[in-house]
Amino acid sequence: MAPNMSFYDRFRIRHGSAVDLSAIPTDDDGNLDQKATQEATTKLIERIVELQELMYAEGKHSLLIVLQAMDAAGKDSVIRNVFGPVNAQGLNIASFKAPSAIELAHDYLWRIHSVAPRKGTITIFNRSHYEDVLVVRVKSLVPEHRWSKRYEHINQFEQLLEDEGTHIVKFYLHISPEYQKRQFMQRLEDPKKQWKFNPKDLDDRALWPEFQRAYEAALSKCSTDYSPWYVVPAEKKWFRNHLIASVIVDLLESLDMRYPKPDFDPSSIHID
Amino acid sequence: MAPNMSFYDRFRIRHGSAVDLSAIPTDDDGNLDQKATQEATTKLIERIVELQELMYAEGKHSLLIVLQAMDAAGKDSVIRNVFGPVNAQGLNIASFKAPSAIELAHDYLWRIHSVAPRKGTITIFNRSHYEDVLVVRVKSLVPEHRWSKRYEHINQFEQLLEDEGTHIVKFYLHISPEYQKRQFMQRLEDPKKQWKFNPKDLDDRALWPEFQRAYEAALSKCSTDYSPWYVVPAEKKWFRNHLIASVIVDLLESLDMRYPKPDFDPSSIHID
C-alpha cells in the first residue's frame, strides 16, 4: 500500500468510474484475522464514542452517515453493533419508508433536509434520499426525465451540507441474493422475527438485477471527494463492522477537533 | 410491604399531596445491598432492551420518560447508564433548552408535542414542559395568571397522550446543594469538562429554595395515576439507576405486549 493508504480505500468508489457490483465479492474479508480484527473494532468503536463527545463539546461539525442496501443486508445490525455505544443524546437515526402524503407534496429532499444532523451530533440515515434514484428508478415511480436530474441535485445538496460543516459518508452493504435468501428464511423460522418479514419484500428481490444497475449508477454518479460511497462486503459481519468503524474514526480524526477553552477563568469561580 | 407493593412506591408522589422535598433524603439507598442491586439493575436494563423491541414489533404503545432536576444532578448519566443499551432506532432524546424565537411564537406545549414518541419507541425528555412551571415561575418569565393555569393544561395534555397509547413516567432527580457544589467543582477541575460549566448556572443555584418550592408544586399537582412523578434520591447513582430501571420494567411489563402473529402463513412462503 502507498503511504496513507488504508485497507478500505479499495472499497471507495471513484466519481464517474464504471461500477460493476458483480465483480466485487460480497464475502470479502480483506484477508484479515477475525479475532484480531474484532478486538481492533472494539477499540475503534470506543474511539467513535470519544470523538462524538469531542464533536459535541467543540460544536463546529456534524456527521451524516448514509446506509443503503437490499433488504436483510444488515443495516439495523450496523446501527446496533457499530453505533450502539454512542451517547444517545448525540446520535439520531432517521429511517425513511415510503413517503407519506405530506412528504410527497414536497420535493423529495424536503423530508431529508429536515432531519439533517445538528452540530455536535451524528445522524444515521437508514435508507435515504438515494431511494429517489433507486426504487423510484427501478419501479418508474416518476418518469426518467425527473429521476435522471436527481443525481446532480443530490451532489449539490451534499456539497451544501459539507460546506456548512456536516460531513457525509455513505455505505452500500453489498450482499448476494443467496445470502438474502438465508436471512429471509431465518426470519420466517423465528416467531420473534416473523413480524419483520413482509411478503412484499419478495417483489424487490425479483428485481435484483434492476436494483443492482440502479445502485451502480448512484454509486458512480454520487461518490464525491466530499461525500464518498463505500461498497462494503457485508456477509462477514465482523469485516463489515471493522470497515465502517475504520472509515468513521479516520474521518472524525481528520477534523482535528479540540475541547473548547472556557471563556472564563475556572480558578476565579467561587461556589457558595 | 403489602402485596404488589414495590420498594419504589414510597418515592411516588400522590396527586394533591403536600410535598416537602427537604424531608426526603437525597442519599437514600433503600437499605439495599449495592453489589446485588447493581447486578439486578444490569438484568433490568437487558429487559428494557427486550421490551422496547417487543413494543416496536407490536406497534401499539410508546413510552415517554421525563427527567427533571437541578443542574448536575445526573440526567445525562441516567440516559447513558440506564438507556444506553436500548436500540438507537427505538430511542430518542429530546433536550429542551431556552426556547427559540419560533418556539416562543407558539404555545409552550407546541415544541413538546412535536417530539412526542412514535409507536414502538421510547422518547426521553431531558428537561421538558415542566420548565414552563419551574424556571418560568421562579423567574417570573410569564405572569402568575398564565403559569398558574399550566398545571391543568399539562395534566390534560398528558391524559391525551395516555389515552392514545403513549405511557408516561416522570423522574425528579433529587440532590442537595452540597452535592451540586461537588459536581460543579469536578467540572471546573477537568479540562475535558470545563466546557460543560457555565457561570450562569450559579444564578439558578442562588435560587435553590425557590426552585424547590416550584418543584413541590409541580410534583403535587401533576403526579397522576396515568402520569406519575417519582422523587428519585440521586446521590447514590446505583440506587438511582435501580429505581428508574425498576419502574420502567414494571410499567412496560404491565402493558402485556405480544409479538404480532404474521398475517400470512410463514410455511407457505417460497423464496426463489
XYZ file of C-alpha atoms in Angstrom:
544
model
C 0.000 0.000 0.000
C 1.118 3.536 -0.687
C 1.741 5.788 2.331
C -1.504 6.999 3.931
C -3.475 4.319 2.124
C -5.852 2.325 4.230
C -7.163 -1.216 3.743
C -10.571 0.274 2.980
C -9.525 2.570 0.141
C -10.167 -0.070 -2.496
C -13.814 -0.175 -1.435
C -14.264 3.531 -2.079
C -15.925 4.397 -5.363
C -14.192 6.923 -7.621
C -16.525 9.563 -9.023
C -17.624 8.678 -12.516
C -15.940 5.281 -12.527
C -17.652 2.252 -14.066
C -19.057 0.273 -11.140
C -19.655 -3.455 -11.618
C -21.076 -4.789 -8.382
C -20.960 -8.370 -9.675
C -17.164 -8.095 -9.727
C -16.968 -7.194 -6.013
C -17.131 -10.222 -3.668
C -19.881 -9.917 -1.069
C -17.976 -12.132 1.382
C -14.591 -10.395 1.176
C -12.772 -10.254 4.493
C -9.717 -8.329 3.345
C -7.529 -11.309 4.369
C -7.774 -10.002 7.923
C -7.589 -12.197 11.005
C -11.062 -12.343 12.522
C -10.172 -12.311 16.205
C -7.573 -9.559 15.996
C -9.893 -7.525 13.794
C -12.790 -7.804 16.216
C -10.573 -6.594 19.040
C -9.443 -3.679 16.909
C -13.066 -2.863 16.069
C -13.979 -2.720 19.756
C -11.269 -0.096 20.251
C -12.390 1.837 17.162
C -15.954 1.947 18.493
C -14.722 3.293 21.838
C -12.887 5.956 19.866
C -16.068 6.868 17.954
C -17.788 7.419 21.317
C -14.975 9.733 22.444
C -14.852 11.610 19.160
C -18.606 12.242 19.152
C -18.311 13.673 22.656
C -15.470 15.900 21.484
C -17.507 16.942 18.425
C -20.374 17.885 20.749
C -18.075 19.875 23.036
C -16.483 21.711 20.140
C -19.807 22.363 18.415
C -18.433 23.001 14.924
C -19.061 19.803 12.993
C -21.700 17.161 12.483
C -21.641 13.776 10.782
C -24.180 12.227 8.433
C -23.900 8.503 7.709
C -25.988 7.033 4.907
C -26.769 3.298 4.915
C -28.265 1.731 1.817
C -28.748 -1.915 0.943
C -31.089 -4.561 -0.326
C -33.389 -5.963 2.406
C -31.803 -8.052 5.157
C -28.256 -6.931 4.351
C -27.666 -5.774 7.925
C -28.385 -2.038 8.188
C -30.045 -2.489 11.589
C -27.181 -4.679 12.718
C -24.624 -1.999 11.790
C -26.576 0.605 13.751
C -26.717 -1.688 16.767
C -23.197 -3.059 16.674
C -21.076 -0.140 15.478
C -23.051 2.808 16.843
C -24.838 1.242 19.838
C -22.330 2.620 22.367
C -22.554 6.223 21.129
C -24.267 8.553 23.604
C -27.963 8.580 22.703
C -28.010 12.360 23.089
C -25.523 12.674 20.253
C -26.963 10.074 17.864
C -30.125 10.177 15.796
C -31.433 7.531 13.429
C -33.679 8.655 10.596
C -35.476 5.799 8.841
C -37.063 6.612 5.523
C -40.001 4.468 4.491
C -42.344 5.026 1.562
C -43.112 8.771 1.667
C -46.298 9.988 3.352
C -48.859 12.219 1.648
C -47.339 15.374 3.148
C -43.853 14.266 2.141
C -44.993 13.559 -1.424
C -46.499 17.044 -1.535
C -42.939 18.453 -1.311
C -39.752 17.928 -3.289
C -38.018 14.656 -2.387
C -35.184 16.345 -0.446
C -37.576 18.201 1.874
C -38.034 15.370 4.361
C -34.322 14.594 4.171
C -33.123 18.122 4.882
C -35.430 18.471 7.869
C -33.595 15.714 9.755
C -30.015 16.614 8.864
C -27.771 16.399 11.939
C -27.277 19.357 14.224
C -23.776 20.440 15.207
C -22.036 18.040 17.551
C -24.189 15.059 16.625
C -24.241 12.034 14.340
C -27.295 11.176 12.282
C -27.596 7.826 10.538
C -29.930 7.576 7.573
C -31.457 4.086 7.415
C -32.303 4.373 3.730
C -32.173 7.907 2.410
C -32.660 10.299 -0.489
C -30.915 7.647 -2.597
C -34.190 5.722 -2.674
C -35.310 8.505 -5.007
C -32.842 7.217 -7.616
C -33.151 3.544 -6.633
C -36.648 2.174 -6.024
C -38.080 5.240 -7.774
C -35.990 4.487 -10.874
C -36.445 0.715 -10.827
C -40.218 0.937 -10.463
C -40.613 4.092 -12.607
C -42.391 5.911 -9.767
C -41.514 9.153 -11.533
C -40.552 9.460 -15.221
C -36.904 9.246 -16.292
C -36.675 12.927 -17.162
C -37.296 13.614 -13.465
C -35.158 10.971 -11.736
C -32.273 11.498 -14.142
C -31.791 15.053 -12.837
C -31.617 13.896 -9.244
C -28.000 12.719 -9.166
C -26.944 16.302 -9.734
C -29.434 17.646 -7.168
C -28.076 15.177 -4.638
C -24.442 16.089 -5.290
C -25.276 19.761 -4.882
C -27.283 19.142 -1.705
C -24.445 17.128 -0.202
C -21.956 19.835 -1.174
C -24.091 22.372 0.687
C -24.040 20.227 3.820
C -20.278 19.705 3.631
C -19.671 23.432 3.075
C -21.638 24.169 6.237
C -19.887 21.643 8.488
C -21.921 18.449 8.020
C -19.546 15.726 6.869
C -21.023 12.818 4.956
C -20.022 9.226 4.340
C -22.144 6.612 2.605
C -22.075 2.826 2.838
C -23.689 0.364 0.464
C -23.923 -3.001 2.243
C -23.170 -5.476 -0.507
C -24.740 -8.953 -0.333
C -25.659 -11.715 -2.748
C -29.208 -12.930 -3.444
C -28.261 -16.259 -1.852
C -27.292 -14.519 1.380
C -30.558 -12.584 1.389
C -32.482 -15.825 0.975
C -30.761 -17.334 4.017
C -31.590 -14.220 6.063
C -35.249 -14.274 4.975
C -35.514 -17.970 5.870
C -34.172 -17.236 9.359
C -36.810 -14.544 9.847
C -39.576 -16.875 8.742
C -38.480 -19.595 11.139
C -38.271 -17.425 14.276
C -41.629 -16.417 15.855
C -39.908 -13.337 17.308
C -38.753 -12.280 13.856
C -41.675 -13.216 11.597
C -43.143 -9.723 12.012
C -40.066 -8.333 10.276
C -40.921 -10.245 7.109
C -43.308 -8.800 4.592
C -44.225 -10.945 1.604
C -43.932 -7.783 -0.484
C -40.180 -7.830 0.231
C -40.033 -10.533 -2.422
C -41.134 -8.012 -5.069
C -37.859 -6.099 -4.725
C -35.947 -9.376 -4.661
C -37.434 -10.294 -8.027
C -35.985 -7.044 -9.391
C -32.476 -7.749 -8.052
C -30.598 -7.112 -11.351
C -32.508 -3.862 -11.928
C -31.681 -2.679 -8.406
C -28.012 -3.541 -8.906
C -27.942 -1.408 -12.088
C -29.599 1.482 -10.225
C -27.094 1.152 -7.364
C -24.191 1.132 -9.807
C -25.413 4.378 -11.343
C -25.914 6.076 -7.968
C -22.553 4.897 -6.632
C -20.729 6.158 -9.700
C -22.500 9.470 -10.117
C -22.726 10.439 -6.427
C -19.447 9.303 -4.892
C -17.545 12.550 -4.477
C -14.500 13.772 -2.599
C -16.748 15.478 -0.068
C -19.291 12.659 0.181
C -17.856 9.286 -0.804
C -19.618 5.980 -1.284
C -18.083 2.759 0.008
C -19.175 -0.669 -1.223
C -18.984 -2.734 1.954
C -18.773 -6.528 1.577
C -21.414 -7.287 4.181
C -21.659 -11.045 4.569
C -18.780 -11.257 7.030
C -20.278 -9.062 9.719
C -17.019 -8.614 11.614
C -15.329 -7.325 8.456
C -18.289 -5.093 7.626
C -18.220 -3.557 11.107
C -14.463 -3.084 11.006
C -14.531 -1.358 7.640
C -17.272 1.052 8.682
C -15.764 1.826 12.095
C -12.365 2.455 10.480
C -13.754 4.905 7.934
C -15.697 6.797 10.620
C -12.763 7.090 13.024
C -10.407 8.322 10.302
C -12.961 10.854 9.093
C -13.581 12.220 12.607
C -9.857 12.274 13.424
C -9.208 14.297 10.253
C -11.367 17.131 11.596
C -8.671 17.960 14.168
C -11.223 18.856 16.824
C -10.314 20.372 20.208
C -12.105 20.797 23.509
C -13.037 24.474 23.714
C -11.233 26.609 26.242
C -13.654 28.186 28.726
C -14.225 31.922 28.212
C -13.815 32.424 31.968
C -11.022 31.606 34.385
C -12.083 28.369 36.154
C -9.948 29.253 39.177
C -11.869 32.523 39.584
C -15.230 30.785 40.091
C -16.483 30.808 43.654
C -19.366 28.483 44.522
C -21.246 29.333 47.710
C -44.786 -4.312 52.314
C -48.328 -5.014 51.162
C -48.739 -7.491 48.304
C -47.869 -5.977 44.925
C -46.042 -3.134 46.594
C -42.606 -2.376 45.292
C -39.629 -0.796 47.049
C -40.093 2.270 44.860
C -43.729 3.006 45.727
C -42.789 5.272 48.594
C -40.964 7.531 46.148
C -44.095 8.010 44.054
C -45.950 11.254 44.669
C -49.704 11.069 45.402
C -51.762 13.567 43.456
C -52.522 16.619 45.553
C -50.367 15.523 48.480
C -48.216 18.010 50.360
C -44.663 17.528 49.072
C -41.767 18.546 51.303
C -38.561 17.835 49.431
C -36.453 18.770 52.436
C -37.909 15.747 54.236
C -36.759 13.294 51.541
C -33.103 12.236 51.879
C -31.103 12.831 48.704
C -28.694 9.994 49.544
C -31.268 7.320 50.344
C -30.253 3.853 49.195
C -33.367 1.989 50.278
C -31.200 -0.152 52.585
C -30.305 -2.206 49.534
C -27.047 -4.052 49.094
C -25.019 -2.199 46.467
C -23.405 -5.140 44.680
C -26.544 -7.260 44.464
C -28.549 -4.233 43.385
C -26.112 -3.373 40.599
C -26.332 -6.931 39.294
C -30.118 -6.737 39.395
C -30.023 -3.421 37.541
C -27.925 -4.923 34.752
C -30.636 -7.561 34.244
C -33.396 -4.938 34.372
C -31.648 -2.921 31.676
C -31.376 -6.013 29.457
C -35.102 -6.463 29.985
C -35.786 -2.846 28.948
C -33.928 -3.547 25.695
C -36.104 -6.636 25.057
C -39.336 -4.880 25.988
C -38.622 -1.946 23.669
C -38.039 -4.391 20.827
C -41.337 -6.096 21.663
C -43.082 -2.713 21.836
C -41.713 -1.904 18.392
C -42.841 -5.245 16.974
C -46.320 -4.896 18.442
C -46.648 -1.261 17.364
C -49.403 -0.285 19.815
C -47.645 1.598 22.601
C -44.974 4.189 23.130
C -43.177 5.415 26.245
C -42.347 8.948 27.299
C -39.863 9.427 30.134
C -39.476 12.877 31.657
C -36.250 13.756 33.508
C -36.131 16.917 35.568
C -33.547 18.097 38.061
C -31.345 20.909 39.222
C -28.075 21.189 37.249
C -25.502 18.428 37.671
C -27.955 16.007 39.292
C -27.200 13.291 36.732
C -29.790 13.460 33.934
C -27.153 12.754 31.295
C -25.758 9.945 33.410
C -29.190 8.278 33.666
C -29.613 8.472 29.885
C -26.185 6.923 29.371
C -26.283 4.281 32.078
C -29.903 3.109 32.116
C -30.898 3.655 28.480
C -27.529 3.379 26.708
C -28.123 -0.239 25.616
C -31.555 0.434 24.077
C -31.571 0.127 20.277
C -30.861 3.601 18.903
C -33.649 3.146 16.351
C -36.165 2.851 19.185
C -34.871 5.627 21.453
C -34.985 9.378 21.020
C -33.698 12.028 23.381
C -35.333 15.445 23.270
C -33.395 18.131 25.132
C -35.237 21.336 25.842
C -33.124 24.427 26.250
C -34.320 28.016 26.500
C -36.983 28.304 23.777
C -36.035 29.746 20.372
C -37.856 32.647 18.744
C -40.072 30.318 16.701
C -40.859 28.232 19.788
C -41.764 31.327 21.800
C -44.105 32.352 18.981
C -46.245 29.279 19.820
C -47.892 27.974 22.972
C -45.396 26.290 25.288
C -46.647 22.752 24.552
C -46.142 23.115 20.789
C -42.461 22.206 20.762
C -43.156 19.410 23.244
C -45.967 17.781 21.294
C -43.953 17.795 18.084
C -41.380 15.384 19.548
C -43.723 13.012 21.385
C -42.669 9.393 20.800
C -43.989 7.407 17.878
C -45.489 3.976 18.434
C -42.944 1.347 19.367
C -40.361 3.811 20.603
C -39.112 5.446 23.801
C -38.518 9.178 23.998
C -36.659 10.702 26.930
C -37.236 14.362 27.672
C -34.068 15.918 29.116
C -35.930 18.782 30.749
C -39.467 19.224 29.473
C -42.706 21.205 29.519
C -42.249 21.284 33.295
C -39.706 24.058 32.833
C -42.761 26.172 31.988
C -43.881 25.875 35.617
C -40.367 25.766 37.095
C -37.845 28.280 35.755
C -40.699 30.253 34.223
C -42.381 30.505 37.626
C -39.239 31.112 39.658
C -38.003 33.878 37.357
C -41.462 35.260 36.551
C -40.880 34.843 32.808
C -44.654 34.986 32.375
C -47.129 36.423 34.923
C -48.676 34.171 37.558
C -52.120 34.256 35.971
C -50.549 32.469 32.997
C -48.245 29.922 34.655
C -50.850 29.031 37.276
C -53.132 27.605 34.564
C -50.420 25.395 33.182
C -50.623 22.563 35.719
C -54.088 21.792 34.420
C -53.018 22.134 30.779
C -50.196 19.714 31.450
C -52.438 17.156 33.136
C -54.859 17.302 30.231
C -52.073 17.035 27.660
C -50.610 14.022 29.430
C -54.060 12.429 29.660
C -54.428 12.823 25.896
C -51.115 11.051 25.320
C -52.019 8.214 27.697
C -55.453 7.800 26.075
C -53.763 7.417 22.707
C -51.158 4.846 23.777
C -48.225 6.973 24.944
C -47.417 5.970 28.511
C -45.629 8.493 30.674
C -43.421 8.333 33.723
C -41.567 11.236 35.285
C -38.467 11.318 37.470
C -37.222 14.193 39.573
C -33.566 13.559 40.407
C -33.260 14.791 43.976
C -29.916 16.188 45.164
C -28.670 18.568 47.839
C -26.929 21.883 47.167
C -23.765 20.392 48.711
C -23.806 17.558 46.195
C -24.271 20.022 43.335
C -21.295 22.028 44.559
C -19.089 18.932 44.498
C -20.217 18.136 40.942
C -19.554 21.704 39.775
C -16.084 21.641 41.322
C -15.286 18.427 39.444
C -16.317 20.039 36.159
C -14.169 23.076 36.819
C -11.109 20.943 37.575
C -11.281 18.731 34.452
C -10.161 20.382 31.169
C -12.415 17.916 29.299
C -15.411 19.006 31.350
C -14.895 22.748 31.773
C -16.963 23.415 28.647
C -19.969 21.927 30.456
C -19.809 24.636 33.106
C -21.475 27.966 32.539
C -21.019 30.662 35.191
C -24.718 31.450 34.669
C -25.513 28.032 36.200
C -24.792 29.721 39.527
C -27.813 32.010 39.049
C -30.207 29.052 39.362
C -28.192 27.719 42.294
C -28.742 31.007 44.134
C -32.487 30.438 43.731
C -32.352 26.892 45.162
C -35.198 27.352 47.724
C -37.448 28.973 45.122
C -36.813 26.116 42.697
C -37.584 23.572 45.406
C -40.964 25.286 46.079
C -41.750 25.257 42.354
C -40.802 21.563 42.111
C -43.000 20.726 45.094
C -45.983 22.392 43.429
C -45.405 20.639 40.099
C -44.870 17.250 41.733
C -48.045 17.555 43.767
C -50.322 18.975 41.087
C -49.095 16.875 38.157
C -48.451 13.424 39.597
C -51.423 11.436 38.343
C -52.402 7.785 38.046
C -51.740 7.927 34.319
C -48.546 10.004 34.570
C -46.847 9.701 37.951
C -43.901 11.620 39.342
C -41.178 9.851 41.284
C -38.739 11.693 43.558
C -35.501 9.783 42.977
C -32.781 10.107 45.616
C -29.979 10.691 43.144
C -26.729 10.922 45.076
C -26.210 7.156 45.173
C -26.062 6.566 41.449
C -26.500 2.804 41.699
C -29.709 3.278 43.699
C -30.937 5.987 41.318
C -30.378 3.713 38.314
C -32.025 0.760 40.030
C -35.115 2.722 40.973
C -35.587 4.105 37.477
C -34.923 0.786 35.715
C -37.356 -0.984 38.075
C -40.174 1.484 37.402
C -39.654 1.274 33.636
C -39.597 -2.531 33.510
C -42.740 -2.846 35.625
C -44.543 -0.265 33.508
C -43.614 -1.986 30.233
C -44.441 -5.447 31.619
C -47.884 -4.194 32.655
C -48.742 -3.476 29.016
C -48.946 -7.229 28.345
C -47.455 -6.854 24.893
C -47.186 -9.715 22.389
C -45.245 -10.329 19.211
C -47.763 -9.964 16.381
C -48.728 -13.066 14.502
C -47.949 -12.735 10.785
C -50.988 -12.221 8.557
C -49.600 -14.849 6.191
C -48.595 -18.468 6.674
C -44.782 -18.473 7.009
C -44.624 -22.064 5.744
C -46.379 -21.016 2.524
C -43.657 -18.532 1.543
C -41.441 -19.707 -1.285
C -38.222 -17.775 -1.898
C -36.654 -18.276 -5.326
